Amino acid sequence: MAKLAAAPYVVIGAGMHGLSTAYHLAVSLRERGLGSGTDVVVLEKAHPGAGATGIACGVVRNNYFQPAMSELMHACVEVWESDPEAYAYNPVGYVALGPKAQEPDLTSVYERHERIGYRSELIVGEAEVDAHMKAMFPDWRAQGVTICLHEHQGGFAFNLDSVQGLVRKCEGEGVRILSGIEVTGFELGPDDAARAVETNRGAVEVGEQVIVAPGPWAQRFWTMLGLPSTIDIRTPSGDVMRDQPMWTYWNLQEGEIQVDPLSYATADGGAPPVIHLDTDAPLYTDDGRLVTDELWGNYFKRDRHGVQGGAAPLTVEGDVELDPYPSTTNVDPGFADMWCASLSHAMSRFEGCRALYKDARSGGVGSFTADNFPVFDYLKPNVYAILDSNHGYKMIGVGREVARVVLGDHSSLLYPFRFERFATGDLHPVSNSPYPWS
Ligand SMILES: Cc1cc2nc3c(=O)[nH]c(=O)nc-3n(C[C@H](O)[C@H](O)[C@H](O)COP(=O)(O)OP(=O)(O)OC[C@H]3O[C@@H](n4cnc5c(N)ncnc54)[C@H](O)[C@@H]3O)c2cc1C
């Protein structure tokens, strides 16, 4: 089959990770006198932002219980803050609220923030949390919340605008982004290294390295590279869990209410921080129906056309037809009732907001690893994979670290995410959050 132009560095996928890697690689090649962006080609089967990056709620936060996640996120926020305009980044902060059961986790997250120099504030006690929230939102009314981690860094970014910002940065460095090129396989040499990337438009010869950043299509690439669908996992206690599925899918449920965005502001008229509320208080609809009396959670932020957010994701059984993304996903029919009730539970300004719910397909499928944390590692001698386990719109800095690794440096930030951790038992600690990404 005819070959497309060869490239020293072939990046697959034009989402957050592929584009950030391509850009940072181009900059590093230039700065080190090793080449330039013209040595980097991005292959994208649809168009930039066609995957999870283009539908992400865009929340950027560092509420991570796992030390390695927290340190990596600190570096990522640094990248967001380096060019807020290009990345369409809104540094409005992030507020995590929880019940008693989450006090130890949020306290240790806060203590780590202090150690690593990430600006946040911890408020403990029901009355204290209530006062803190009422100072920002006088109509705050969620009861039984006893802990609040208020990050004064973080916030959110506009998904497709940040993609366009990255595309412009890539193109400014001379990176070629080829849309409509679908990768179908790899031609491996006797040393197991990739010699060429096979596509629907012919093969692309690989001069140096391939960086795979496929988002929800991670399992497809895992299979293309001949890796096993199940793995053994050594737990920190030394027990081995045999034949665990390497990949699972979750359906992320998100939605939006159409209100004047400026009606959702802080008491002084400012932009509200992103809110994430977990609580065990019973949740009722505005007309008094019990939605749940078990632990539930929501998150929400001001968007361009209203208020946008979501709730805990749902696991999806078995394999998933991902294309066309994300239209094949099913949102729980009760989601709109639950999410609108949860907004009203938090603030009285949202009372009656169910009528303003935008009835459109929202959310999408995410692909998760066996322990729900990213795998950032070489899967073949010259094939580096960024498999973010759906953590990663916020992880804009991973591409910067990957560029370093690809050029021969060590990244202590990425090292804890190597695939080998499943065999050695160097797993990340698990929090008390109901979400697979905390
Ligand atoms: C509904 C939803 C909300 C989310 N909200 C947030 C959030 O608020 N904050 C946050 O941090 N994270 C969020 N995430 C997670 C985040 O969106 C993803 O982790 C991140 O965007 C993944 O980026 P990526 O570059 O790895 O993948 P993607 O953005 O999916 O990019 C992968 C690209 O690869 C392309 N591709 C796939 N297969 C091939 C092939 N064979 N050949 C060529 N190209 C191919 C795709 O078309 C796609 O453009 C959310 C995810 C979902 C689904």
GROMACS .gro file of N, CA and C and ligand atoms in nm, residues 12-18 43-60 181-184 213-217 221 224 252 254 299 325 363-366 386 388-395, ligand 1:
model
  212
   12ILE      N    1  -0.088   0.975   1.757
   12ILE     CA    2  -0.220   0.927   1.714
   12ILE      C    3  -0.327   0.983   1.807
   13GLY      N    4  -0.421   1.059   1.749
   13GLY     CA    5  -0.530   1.116   1.827
   13GLY      C    6  -0.510   1.265   1.852
   14ALA      N    7  -0.607   1.345   1.807
   14ALA     CA    8  -0.597   1.491   1.828
   14ALA      C    9  -0.695   1.535   1.935
   15GLY      N   10  -0.681   1.476   2.053
   15GLY     CA   11  -0.754   1.522   2.171
   15GLY      C   12  -0.657   1.598   2.260
   16MET      N   13  -0.695   1.618   2.385
   16MET     CA   14  -0.610   1.691   2.478
   16MET      C   15  -0.467   1.637   2.480
   17HIS      N   16  -0.454   1.504   2.492
   17HIS     CA   17  -0.320   1.450   2.512
   17HIS      C   18  -0.236   1.448   2.385
   18GLY      N   19  -0.299   1.408   2.273
   18GLY     CA   20  -0.222   1.405   2.148
   18GLY      C   21  -0.174   1.545   2.111
   43LEU      N   22  -0.205   1.208   1.360
   43LEU     CA   23  -0.305   1.138   1.279
   43LEU      C   24  -0.435   1.132   1.356
   44GLU      N   25  -0.541   1.181   1.297
   44GLU     CA   26  -0.670   1.189   1.366
   44GLU      C   27  -0.778   1.136   1.272
   45LYS      N   28  -0.855   1.039   1.321
   45LYS     CA   29  -0.949   0.976   1.228
   45LYS      C   30  -1.068   1.065   1.194
   46ALA      N   31  -1.102   1.158   1.281
   46ALA     CA   32  -1.215   1.248   1.253
   46ALA      C   33  -1.162   1.391   1.242
   47HIS      N   34  -1.167   1.463   1.351
   47HIS     CA   35  -1.115   1.601   1.352
   47HIS      C   36  -1.071   1.632   1.495
   48PRO      N   37  -0.986   1.734   1.514
   48PRO     CA   38  -0.942   1.765   1.651
   48PRO      C   39  -1.061   1.789   1.744
   49GLY      N   40  -1.058   1.725   1.859
   49GLY     CA   41  -1.166   1.742   1.956
   49GLY      C   42  -1.285   1.650   1.932
   50ALA      N   43  -1.270   1.552   1.841
   50ALA     CA   44  -1.384   1.463   1.810
   50ALA      C   45  -1.409   1.360   1.920
   51GLY      N   46  -1.316   1.343   2.009
   51GLY     CA   47  -1.330   1.243   2.115
   51GLY      C   48  -1.377   1.303   2.246
   52ALA      N   49  -1.332   1.244   2.356
   52ALA     CA   50  -1.379   1.285   2.489
   52ALA      C   51  -1.345   1.431   2.519
   53THR      N   52  -1.233   1.478   2.467
   53THR     CA   53  -1.192   1.617   2.496
   53THR      C   54  -1.298   1.717   2.452
   54GLY      N   55  -1.362   1.687   2.339
   54GLY     CA   56  -1.460   1.781   2.284
   54GLY      C   57  -1.593   1.782   2.356
   55ILE      N   58  -1.616   1.686   2.446
   55ILE     CA   59  -1.743   1.687   2.520
   55ILE      C   60  -1.720   1.701   2.671
   56ALA      N   61  -1.593   1.709   2.712
   56ALA     CA   62  -1.564   1.716   2.857
   56ALA      C   63  -1.630   1.839   2.918
   57CYS      N   64  -1.675   1.822   3.040
   57CYS     CA   65  -1.731   1.935   3.115
   57CYS      C   66  -1.623   2.042   3.133
   58GLY      N   67  -1.499   1.997   3.133
   58GLY     CA   68  -1.388   2.092   3.135
   58GLY      C   69  -1.338   2.130   3.273
   59VAL      N   70  -1.377   2.053   3.375
   59VAL     CA   71  -1.340   2.088   3.512
   59VAL      C   72  -1.191   2.060   3.535
   60VAL      N   73  -1.126   2.158   3.596
   60VAL     CA   74  -0.983   2.148   3.628
   60VAL      C   75  -0.970   2.161   3.779
  181ILE      N   76  -0.764   1.053   0.900
  181ILE     CA   77  -0.671   0.940   0.883
  181ILE      C   78  -0.694   0.844   1.000
  182GLU      N   79  -0.747   0.729   0.970
  182GLU     CA   80  -0.777   0.632   1.077
  182GLU      C   81  -0.665   0.528   1.086
  183VAL      N   82  -0.609   0.515   1.204
  183VAL     CA   83  -0.505   0.414   1.226
  183VAL      C   84  -0.571   0.278   1.240
  184THR      N   85  -0.520   0.181   1.166
  184THR     CA   86  -0.580   0.047   1.169
  184THR      C   87  -0.485  -0.059   1.227
  213ALA      N   88  -0.254   0.836   2.175
  213ALA     CA   89  -0.339   0.909   2.271
  213ALA      C   90  -0.485   0.895   2.227
  214PRO      N   91  -0.542   0.775   2.247
  214PRO     CA   92  -0.671   0.745   2.184
  214PRO      C   93  -0.794   0.768   2.270
  215GLY      N   94  -0.780   0.820   2.393
  215GLY     CA   95  -0.898   0.844   2.477
  215GLY      C   96  -0.982   0.718   2.493
  216PRO      N   97  -1.114   0.727   2.470
  216PRO     CA   98  -1.202   0.611   2.492
  216PRO      C   99  -1.170   0.490   2.404
  217TRP      N  100  -1.092   0.511   2.298
  217TRP     CA  101  -1.057   0.400   2.207
  217TRP      C  102  -0.934   0.324   2.257
  221PHE      N  103  -0.666   0.013   2.074
  221PHE     CA  104  -0.521   0.020   2.050
  221PHE      C  105  -0.447  -0.086   2.131
  224MET      N  106  -0.477  -0.380   1.920
  224MET     CA  107  -0.390  -0.367   1.800
  224MET      C  108  -0.245  -0.396   1.835
  252LEU      N  109  -2.055   0.855   3.149
  252LEU     CA  110  -2.056   0.979   3.228
  252LEU      C  111  -2.183   1.056   3.199
  254GLU      N  112  -2.403   1.378   3.209
  254GLU     CA  113  -2.393   1.524   3.225
  254GLU      C  114  -2.512   1.591   3.160
  299TYR      N  115  -2.186   1.773   4.042
  299TYR     CA  116  -2.092   1.882   4.018
  299TYR      C  117  -2.155   1.975   3.916
  325TYR      N  118  -1.883   0.869   1.806
  325TYR     CA  119  -1.871   0.912   1.945
  325TYR      C  120  -1.940   1.047   1.963
  363GLY      N  121  -2.319   1.402   2.794
  363GLY     CA  122  -2.235   1.299   2.854
  363GLY      C  123  -2.171   1.213   2.748
  364GLY      N  124  -2.115   1.103   2.790
  364GLY     CA  125  -2.046   1.015   2.695
  364GLY      C  126  -1.973   0.906   2.770
  365VAL      N  127  -1.917   0.815   2.689
  365VAL     CA  128  -1.850   0.698   2.749
  365VAL      C  129  -1.704   0.729   2.775
  366GLY      N  130  -1.654   0.680   2.888
  366GLY     CA  131  -1.512   0.689   2.919
  366GLY      C  132  -1.456   0.549   2.936
  386ILE      N  133  -0.060   0.711   2.606
  386ILE     CA  134  -0.122   0.800   2.706
  386ILE      C  135  -0.266   0.751   2.720
  388ASP      N  136  -0.551   0.764   2.970
  388ASP     CA  137  -0.570   0.846   3.092
  388ASP      C  138  -0.682   0.800   3.183
  389SER      N  139  -0.748   0.688   3.147
  389SER     CA  140  -0.854   0.634   3.231
  389SER      C  141  -0.960   0.741   3.261
  390ASN      N  142  -0.983   0.823   3.160
  390ASN     CA  143  -1.087   0.926   3.167
  390ASN      C  144  -1.066   1.032   3.277
  391HIS      N  145  -0.942   1.050   3.318
  391HIS     CA  146  -0.915   1.155   3.418
  391HIS      C  147  -0.883   1.288   3.353
  392GLY      N  148  -0.859   1.285   3.219
  392GLY     CA  149  -0.761   1.376   3.174
  392GLY      C  150  -0.786   1.497   3.092
  393TYR      N  151  -0.907   1.553   3.081
  393TYR     CA  152  -0.912   1.684   3.015
  393TYR      C  153  -0.823   1.780   3.094
  394LYS      N  154  -0.836   1.772   3.225
  394LYS     CA  155  -0.759   1.863   3.311
  394LYS      C  156  -0.609   1.842   3.300
  395MET      N  157  -0.568   1.724   3.246
  395MET     CA  158  -0.426   1.686   3.251
  395MET      C  159  -0.348   1.740   3.131
  439LIG     C1  160  -1.883   1.334   2.935
  439LIG     C2  161  -1.743   1.350   2.980
  439LIG     C3  162  -1.710   1.456   3.064
  439LIG     C4  163  -1.579   1.472   3.108
  439LIG     N1  164  -1.549   1.577   3.189
  439LIG     C5  165  -1.421   1.597   3.228
  439LIG     C6  166  -1.387   1.709   3.308
  439LIG     O1  167  -1.471   1.790   3.343
  439LIG     N2  168  -1.257   1.723   3.346
  439LIG     C7  169  -1.162   1.633   3.310
  439LIG     O2  170  -1.048   1.651   3.348
  439LIG     N3  171  -1.191   1.527   3.233
  439LIG     C8  172  -1.317   1.507   3.191
  439LIG     N4  173  -1.348   1.400   3.113
  439LIG     C9  174  -1.240   1.310   3.072
  439LIG    C10  175  -1.163   1.368   2.955
  439LIG     O3  176  -1.254   1.419   2.860
  439LIG    C11  177  -1.074   1.264   2.889
  439LIG     O4  178  -1.000   1.196   2.986
  439LIG    C12  179  -0.974   1.332   2.793
  439LIG     O5  180  -1.039   1.427   2.712
  439LIG    C13  181  -0.908   1.227   2.706
  439LIG     O6  182  -0.825   1.295   2.614
  439LIG     P1  183  -0.753   1.212   2.501
  439LIG     O7  184  -0.673   1.308   2.423
  439LIG     O8  185  -0.683   1.096   2.563
  439LIG     O9  186  -0.872   1.146   2.418
  439LIG     P2  187  -0.978   1.205   2.315
  439LIG    O10  188  -1.010   1.345   2.339
  439LIG    O11  189  -1.089   1.109   2.309
  439LIG    O12  190  -0.898   1.203   2.179
  439LIG    C14  191  -0.868   1.081   2.115
  439LIG    C15  192  -0.873   1.108   1.966
  439LIG    O13  193  -0.827   0.992   1.899
  439LIG    C16  194  -0.901   0.978   1.782
  439LIG     N5  195  -0.892   0.838   1.740
  439LIG    C17  196  -0.948   0.730   1.800
  439LIG     N6  197  -0.919   0.618   1.732
  439LIG    C18  198  -0.841   0.655   1.629
  439LIG    C19  199  -0.780   0.585   1.523
  439LIG     N7  200  -0.794   0.452   1.508
  439LIG     N8  201  -0.704   0.653   1.433
  439LIG    C20  202  -0.689   0.789   1.444
  439LIG     N9  203  -0.748   0.861   1.542
  439LIG    C21  204  -0.821   0.795   1.634
  439LIG    C22  205  -1.041   1.021   1.819
  439LIG    O14  206  -1.118   1.061   1.707
  439LIG    C23  207  -1.014   1.135   1.916
  439LIG    O15  208  -1.019   1.262   1.852
  439LIG    C24  209  -1.478   1.381   3.068
  439LIG    C25  210  -1.510   1.275   2.984
  439LIG    C26  211  -1.641   1.259   2.938
  439LIG    C27  212  -1.672   1.144   2.847
   0.00000   0.00000   0.00000
